[in-house]
mmCIF file of C-alpha atoms in Angstrom:
data_model
loop_
_atom_site.group_PDB
_atom_site.id
_atom_site.type_symbol
_atom_site.label_atom_id
_atom_site.label_comp_id
_atom_site.label_asym_id
_atom_site.label_seq_id
_atom_site.Cartn_x
_atom_site.Cartn_y
_atom_site.Cartn_z
ATOM 1 C CA UNK A 1 -46.849 -77.748 113.267
ATOM 2 C CA UNK A 2 -47.486 -79.639 117.356
ATOM 3 C CA UNK A 3 -51.129 -79.392 118.088
ATOM 4 C CA UNK A 4 -51.833 -80.085 121.840
ATOM 5 C CA UNK A 5 -55.575 -81.334 123.098
ATOM 6 C CA UNK A 6 -57.634 -82.312 126.239
ATOM 7 C CA UNK A 7 -60.713 -83.856 127.021
ATOM 8 C CA UNK A 8 -61.919 -83.471 129.654
ATOM 9 C CA UNK A 9 -65.859 -83.308 130.452
ATOM 10 C CA UNK A 10 -66.899 -83.880 133.704
ATOM 11 C CA UNK A 11 -69.664 -85.894 133.772
ATOM 12 C CA UNK A 12 -69.279 -89.446 132.548
ATOM 13 C CA UNK A 13 -70.816 -91.489 130.592
ATOM 14 C CA UNK A 14 -70.726 -88.530 127.527
ATOM 15 C CA UNK A 15 -68.273 -90.889 125.338
ATOM 16 C CA UNK A 16 -65.482 -88.910 126.257
ATOM 17 C CA UNK A 17 -62.948 -92.239 126.684
ATOM 18 C CA UNK A 18 -64.389 -92.889 123.608
ATOM 19 C CA UNK A 19 -63.664 -89.781 121.408
ATOM 20 C CA UNK A 20 -60.034 -89.530 122.657
ATOM 21 C CA UNK A 21 -58.942 -92.808 121.547
ATOM 22 C CA UNK A 22 -61.461 -92.205 117.895
ATOM 23 C CA UNK A 23 -60.362 -88.871 117.728
ATOM 24 C CA UNK A 24 -56.436 -90.128 118.391
ATOM 25 C CA UNK A 25 -56.755 -92.864 115.612
ATOM 26 C CA UNK A 26 -58.371 -90.736 113.135
ATOM 27 C CA UNK A 27 -54.969 -87.764 113.049
ATOM 28 C CA UNK A 28 -53.001 -91.642 113.221
ATOM 29 C CA UNK A 29 -55.062 -93.115 110.585
ATOM 30 C CA UNK A 30 -54.198 -89.354 108.455
ATOM 31 C CA UNK A 31 -50.880 -89.944 109.429
ATOM 32 C CA UNK A 32 -50.356 -87.734 112.149
ATOM 33 C CA UNK A 33 -47.623 -89.506 114.607
ATOM 34 C CA UNK A 34 -49.635 -88.928 117.497
ATOM 35 C CA UNK A 35 -49.714 -89.614 121.406
ATOM 36 C CA UNK A 36 -52.883 -90.416 123.313
ATOM 37 C CA UNK A 37 -52.929 -89.747 127.433
ATOM 38 C CA UNK A 38 -54.458 -91.885 129.704
ATOM 39 C CA UNK A 39 -54.560 -88.921 132.427
ATOM 40 C CA UNK A 40 -57.953 -90.949 133.821
ATOM 41 C CA UNK A 41 -56.893 -93.103 137.228
ATOM 42 C CA UNK A 42 -59.966 -95.878 135.550
ATOM 43 C CA UNK A 43 -57.225 -96.702 132.864
ATOM 44 C CA UNK A 44 -60.413 -97.342 130.067
ATOM 45 C CA UNK A 45 -58.298 -94.814 127.433
ATOM 46 C CA UNK A 46 -55.755 -97.368 127.851
ATOM 47 C CA UNK A 47 -58.065 -100.615 127.887
ATOM 48 C CA UNK A 48 -59.340 -99.288 125.267
ATOM 49 C CA UNK A 49 -57.247 -99.262 122.645
ATOM 50 C CA UNK A 50 -54.531 -102.509 123.625
ATOM 51 C CA UNK A 51 -56.389 -104.089 126.542
ATOM 52 C CA UNK A 52 -53.674 -104.144 128.624
ATOM 53 C CA UNK A 53 -55.484 -101.783 131.778
ATOM 54 C CA UNK A 54 -53.762 -104.412 134.536
ATOM 55 C CA UNK A 55 -50.801 -105.285 132.630
ATOM 56 C CA UNK A 56 -49.350 -101.488 132.836
ATOM 57 C CA UNK A 57 -46.318 -101.228 134.897
ATOM 58 C CA UNK A 58 -45.657 -98.477 134.067
ATOM 59 C CA UNK A 59 -46.238 -94.524 132.874
ATOM 60 C CA UNK A 60 -48.961 -91.487 133.885
ATOM 61 C CA UNK A 61 -48.066 -92.069 137.386
ATOM 62 C CA UNK A 62 -44.707 -92.802 136.864
ATOM 63 C CA UNK A 63 -44.209 -89.990 134.416
ATOM 64 C CA UNK A 64 -46.018 -87.712 137.713
ATOM 65 C CA UNK A 65 -43.895 -87.960 140.035
ATOM 66 C CA UNK A 66 -40.926 -88.188 137.740
ATOM 67 C CA UNK A 67 -40.395 -92.032 138.712
ATOM 68 C CA UNK A 68 -39.089 -92.107 135.031
ATOM 69 C CA UNK A 69 -38.092 -90.101 131.956
ATOM 70 C CA UNK A 70 -41.341 -89.990 129.619
ATOM 71 C CA UNK A 71 -40.018 -92.295 127.097
ATOM 72 C CA UNK A 72 -39.606 -94.982 129.168
ATOM 73 C CA UNK A 73 -43.707 -94.679 130.127
ATOM 74 C CA UNK A 74 -44.157 -94.439 126.464
ATOM 75 C CA UNK A 75 -45.669 -98.071 124.855
ATOM 76 C CA UNK A 76 -46.289 -98.501 121.167
ATOM 77 C CA UNK A 77 -50.227 -99.157 119.086
ATOM 78 C CA UNK A 78 -51.274 -101.803 116.800
ATOM 79 C CA UNK A 79 -52.088 -98.944 115.026
ATOM 80 C CA UNK A 80 -49.337 -97.235 113.083
ATOM 81 C CA UNK A 81 -48.217 -93.494 114.871
ATOM 82 C CA UNK A 82 -50.423 -93.824 117.188
ATOM 83 C CA UNK A 83 -48.536 -93.554 120.631
ATOM 84 C CA UNK A 84 -49.867 -94.238 124.449
ATOM 85 C CA UNK A 85 -49.207 -92.915 128.017
ATOM 86 C CA UNK A 86 -50.857 -95.106 129.391
ATOM 87 C CA UNK A 87 -52.916 -95.246 133.044
ATOM 88 C CA UNK A 88 -52.863 -97.313 135.855
ATOM 89 C CA UNK A 89 -54.271 -97.579 139.758
ATOM 90 C CA UNK A 90 -52.120 -95.979 141.152
ATOM 91 C CA UNK A 91 -53.096 -92.579 139.428
ATOM 92 C CA UNK A 92 -55.715 -91.987 142.093
ATOM 93 C CA UNK A 93 -53.510 -91.454 145.259
ATOM 94 C CA UNK A 94 -51.336 -89.170 143.009
ATOM 95 C CA UNK A 95 -55.045 -87.356 142.339
ATOM 96 C CA UNK A 96 -55.350 -87.187 146.053
ATOM 97 C CA UNK A 97 -51.900 -86.283 147.202
ATOM 98 C CA UNK A 98 -51.588 -83.294 144.157
ATOM 99 C CA UNK A 99 -55.232 -82.476 145.823
ATOM 100 C CA UNK A 100 -53.254 -81.822 149.738
ATOM 101 C CA UNK A 101 -50.318 -80.462 148.057
ATOM 102 C CA UNK A 102 -48.819 -77.154 146.684
ATOM 103 C CA UNK A 103 -49.098 -78.302 143.242
ATOM 104 C CA UNK A 104 -48.775 -75.308 140.465
ATOM 105 C CA UNK A 105 -50.312 -78.440 137.954
ATOM 106 C CA UNK A 106 -47.652 -78.396 135.397
ATOM 107 C CA UNK A 107 -46.127 -82.124 136.550
ATOM 108 C CA UNK A 108 -47.619 -83.757 132.890
ATOM 109 C CA UNK A 109 -46.319 -80.126 131.293
ATOM 110 C CA UNK A 110 -43.096 -80.794 132.399
ATOM 111 C CA UNK A 111 -43.052 -84.294 131.603
ATOM 112 C CA UNK A 112 -43.969 -83.237 127.893
ATOM 113 C CA UNK A 113 -42.070 -81.767 127.216
ATOM 114 C CA UNK A 114 -38.302 -83.043 125.826
ATOM 115 C CA UNK A 115 -40.606 -85.164 124.013
ATOM 116 C CA UNK A 116 -43.570 -82.570 122.409
ATOM 117 C CA UNK A 117 -40.855 -82.381 118.656
ATOM 118 C CA UNK A 118 -41.555 -86.074 118.297
ATOM 119 C CA UNK A 119 -44.968 -85.730 117.600
ATOM 120 C CA UNK A 120 -48.070 -84.192 115.130
ATOM 121 C CA UNK A 121 -50.822 -84.492 117.885
ATOM 122 C CA UNK A 122 -51.483 -84.830 121.568
ATOM 123 C CA UNK A 123 -54.623 -86.098 122.621
ATOM 124 C CA UNK A 124 -54.745 -86.346 126.511
ATOM 125 C CA UNK A 125 -58.255 -88.145 128.190
ATOM 126 C CA UNK A 126 -59.314 -86.586 131.344
ATOM 127 C CA UNK A 127 -60.678 -87.714 134.019
ATOM 128 C CA UNK A 128 -64.629 -86.962 134.702
ATOM 129 C CA UNK A 129 -63.811 -84.403 137.471
ATOM 130 C CA UNK A 130 -62.615 -81.328 137.383
ATOM 131 C CA UNK A 131 -59.211 -82.147 140.006
ATOM 132 C CA UNK A 132 -56.305 -81.612 140.363
ATOM 133 C CA UNK A 133 -55.352 -84.715 137.074
ATOM 134 C CA UNK A 134 -57.090 -82.386 134.275
ATOM 135 C CA UNK A 135 -55.737 -78.933 135.897
ATOM 136 C CA UNK A 136 -52.602 -80.738 134.444
ATOM 137 C CA UNK A 137 -53.903 -81.354 131.416
ATOM 138 C CA UNK A 138 -55.357 -77.639 130.915
ATOM 139 C CA UNK A 139 -51.563 -76.684 132.017
ATOM 140 C CA UNK A 140 -50.066 -78.960 129.128
ATOM 141 C CA UNK A 141 -52.712 -77.720 126.038
ATOM 142 C CA UNK A 142 -53.303 -75.492 123.981
ATOM 143 C CA UNK A 143 -56.963 -76.318 123.442
ATOM 144 C CA UNK A 144 -59.962 -78.058 124.861
ATOM 145 C CA UNK A 145 -62.427 -80.118 122.868
ATOM 146 C CA UNK A 146 -65.840 -81.142 124.895
ATOM 147 C CA UNK A 147 -67.745 -84.376 123.878
ATOM 148 C CA UNK A 148 -70.956 -83.371 125.024
ATOM 149 C CA UNK A 149 -73.760 -85.871 125.215
ATOM 150 C CA UNK A 150 -77.315 -84.555 123.634
ATOM 151 C CA UNK A 151 -79.372 -84.089 126.640
ATOM 152 C CA UNK A 152 -80.122 -80.890 128.651
ATOM 153 C CA UNK A 153 -78.423 -82.359 131.523
ATOM 154 C CA UNK A 154 -75.369 -81.934 130.265
ATOM 155 C CA UNK A 155 -75.823 -78.956 129.788
ATOM 156 C CA UNK A 156 -74.995 -78.026 132.823
ATOM 157 C CA UNK A 157 -71.854 -79.580 133.032
ATOM 158 C CA UNK A 158 -70.724 -77.927 129.632
ATOM 159 C CA UNK A 159 -70.609 -74.481 132.317
ATOM 160 C CA UNK A 160 -69.447 -75.672 134.633
ATOM 161 C CA UNK A 161 -66.011 -76.967 132.232
ATOM 162 C CA UNK A 162 -66.143 -73.872 130.345
ATOM 163 C CA UNK A 163 -66.319 -71.238 133.782
ATOM 164 C CA UNK A 164 -63.002 -73.729 134.279
ATOM 165 C CA UNK A 165 -61.293 -72.695 131.429
ATOM 166 C CA UNK A 166 -62.299 -69.028 131.902
ATOM 167 C CA UNK A 167 -60.020 -69.770 135.808
ATOM 168 C CA UNK A 168 -57.468 -72.004 133.869
ATOM 169 C CA UNK A 169 -56.933 -69.153 131.559
ATOM 170 C CA UNK A 170 -56.910 -66.445 134.135
ATOM 171 C CA UNK A 171 -55.061 -68.537 136.624
ATOM 172 C CA UNK A 172 -52.372 -70.929 135.011
ATOM 173 C CA UNK A 173 -52.283 -70.859 130.824
ATOM 174 C CA UNK A 174 -52.990 -67.660 129.460
ATOM 175 C CA UNK A 175 -53.523 -69.771 126.452
ATOM 176 C CA UNK A 176 -55.748 -72.023 127.048
ATOM 177 C CA UNK A 177 -58.643 -71.660 125.527
ATOM 178 C CA UNK A 178 -62.221 -73.685 124.039
ATOM 179 C CA UNK A 179 -61.247 -75.536 120.908
ATOM 180 C CA UNK A 180 -64.833 -76.968 119.481
ATOM 181 C CA UNK A 181 -68.126 -79.478 121.213
ATOM 182 C CA UNK A 182 -68.396 -82.111 119.710
ATOM 183 C CA UNK A 183 -71.457 -83.472 120.297
ATOM 184 C CA UNK A 184 -72.080 -87.405 121.024
ATOM 185 C CA UNK A 185 -74.637 -90.464 121.264
ATOM 186 C CA UNK A 186 -76.814 -88.029 118.701
ATOM 187 C CA UNK A 187 -79.768 -89.034 117.241
ATOM 188 C CA UNK A 188 -80.871 -86.763 115.085
ATOM 189 C CA UNK A 189 -84.769 -87.520 114.536
ATOM 190 C CA UNK A 190 -85.036 -86.910 118.228
ATOM 191 C CA UNK A 191 -86.231 -83.642 118.629
ATOM 192 C CA UNK A 192 -84.226 -83.266 122.205
ATOM 193 C CA UNK A 193 -81.285 -83.699 120.060
ATOM 194 C CA UNK A 194 -82.247 -80.505 117.702
ATOM 195 C CA UNK A 195 -83.038 -78.505 120.475
ATOM 196 C CA UNK A 196 -79.182 -78.963 122.222
ATOM 197 C CA UNK A 197 -77.740 -79.048 118.988
ATOM 198 C CA UNK A 198 -79.287 -74.878 118.809
ATOM 199 C CA UNK A 199 -78.638 -74.055 122.381
ATOM 200 C CA UNK A 200 -75.192 -75.030 122.227
ATOM 201 C CA UNK A 201 -74.785 -73.536 118.921
ATOM 202 C CA UNK A 202 -76.339 -70.534 120.641
ATOM 203 C CA UNK A 203 -73.845 -70.178 123.323
ATOM 204 C CA UNK A 204 -71.037 -71.175 121.368
ATOM 205 C CA UNK A 205 -71.711 -69.413 118.067
ATOM 206 C CA UNK A 206 -69.313 -70.916 115.431
ATOM 207 C CA UNK A 207 -67.309 -73.671 117.449
ATOM 208 C CA UNK A 208 -70.021 -76.845 117.459
ATOM 209 C CA UNK A 209 -68.845 -79.317 115.567
ATOM 210 C CA UNK A 210 -71.040 -80.390 112.573
ATOM 211 C CA UNK A 211 -70.270 -83.854 112.282
ATOM 212 C CA UNK A 212 -71.992 -85.660 114.943
ATOM 213 C CA UNK A 213 -71.747 -89.448 116.658
ATOM 214 C CA UNK A 214 -74.595 -91.426 116.820
ATOM 215 C CA UNK A 215 -75.346 -93.777 118.511
ATOM 216 C CA UNK A 216 -73.562 -96.888 117.246
ATOM 217 C CA UNK A 217 -73.759 -100.476 118.700
ATOM 218 C CA UNK A 218 -69.869 -100.898 117.125
ATOM 219 C CA UNK A 219 -68.671 -97.473 118.874
ATOM 220 C CA UNK A 220 -70.016 -99.475 122.470
ATOM 221 C CA UNK A 221 -68.423 -102.986 120.491
ATOM 222 C CA UNK A 222 -64.687 -101.599 119.926
ATOM 223 C CA UNK A 223 -63.546 -100.877 123.520
ATOM 224 C CA UNK A 224 -64.056 -104.649 124.489
ATOM 225 C CA UNK A 225 -61.331 -105.672 122.062
ATOM 226 C CA UNK A 226 -59.013 -103.234 122.375
ATOM 227 C CA UNK A 227 -59.726 -101.379 119.213
ATOM 228 C CA UNK A 228 -60.646 -97.771 118.090
ATOM 229 C CA UNK A 229 -64.542 -98.115 116.114
ATOM 230 C CA UNK A 230 -61.717 -97.430 113.064
ATOM 231 C CA UNK A 231 -60.248 -101.098 113.125
ATOM 232 C CA UNK A 232 -62.711 -102.937 114.986
ATOM 233 C CA UNK A 233 -64.977 -101.750 112.022
ATOM 234 C CA UNK A 234 -64.345 -98.788 109.107
ATOM 235 C CA UNK A 235 -67.249 -99.333 107.048
ATOM 236 C CA UNK A 236 -69.511 -98.675 110.397
ATOM 237 C CA UNK A 237 -71.798 -95.488 110.818
ATOM 238 C CA UNK A 238 -69.768 -94.885 114.446
ATOM 239 C CA UNK A 239 -66.060 -94.936 112.946
ATOM 240 C CA UNK A 240 -66.882 -93.353 109.687
ATOM 241 C CA UNK A 241 -68.762 -90.933 111.609
ATOM 242 C CA UNK A 242 -65.334 -90.074 114.605
ATOM 243 C CA UNK A 243 -63.522 -89.697 111.300
ATOM 244 C CA UNK A 244 -65.458 -87.277 109.192
ATOM 245 C CA UNK A 245 -65.260 -85.896 113.297
ATOM 246 C CA UNK A 246 -61.068 -85.914 112.951
ATOM 247 C CA UNK A 247 -61.087 -84.046 109.102
ATOM 248 C CA UNK A 248 -63.258 -81.349 110.028
ATOM 249 C CA UNK A 249 -60.835 -80.585 113.428
ATOM 250 C CA UNK A 250 -58.134 -80.758 110.931
ATOM 251 C CA UNK A 251 -60.160 -78.363 108.748
ATOM 252 C CA UNK A 252 -60.352 -75.645 112.058
ATOM 253 C CA UNK A 253 -56.854 -76.066 113.634
#
């Protein structure tokens, strides 16, 4: 059965895009037909998996505005079973237009409707904000996966994001739920990392993945090569951690 996830966190620099890329790659590596949707105007997912951001001529903007059919917006990646709905700079203007209009935030849901059956997993990388594009993602999926950096400031963002999920449940998508929290940039040797995990597990019992993602230079390098870390450095700690996290997500489904 198809599963759809929004990877969301309004605080930047927490490993959101890195997690979206590598979880999608992990699903594809496990032979799930996977679509990765780049809904961030910065286009880091697009460049981080294809190095094509400046060359994209059609993608999420065109789909959301109805300019092209979804099939024409999707491109293939170097990884078998992984396709991409790319981003582009035009998403910035669309975000502003949606904020001014009476959008019902279902443009993405409607655009993806006709191709859902073609994919086993759809992963949406949201912008680092709780604006119209993120609300479109929340309307289009049933589950949210939150990458959380192991620091105290990130806990404040987690609380705000969870409140947004609850409001979306009430007003827009009653099936939406928090699926899991993935701790990133995690150094198990520090008291801070252990304290943050303990605090999150206290309030979100059973929803924190056992696997955490360490700080790892290979993870940081991979976007520069337009590859997920499992292709850039398959034997690295970062690659192994993301593959374990993917396995854990699949097990929880």
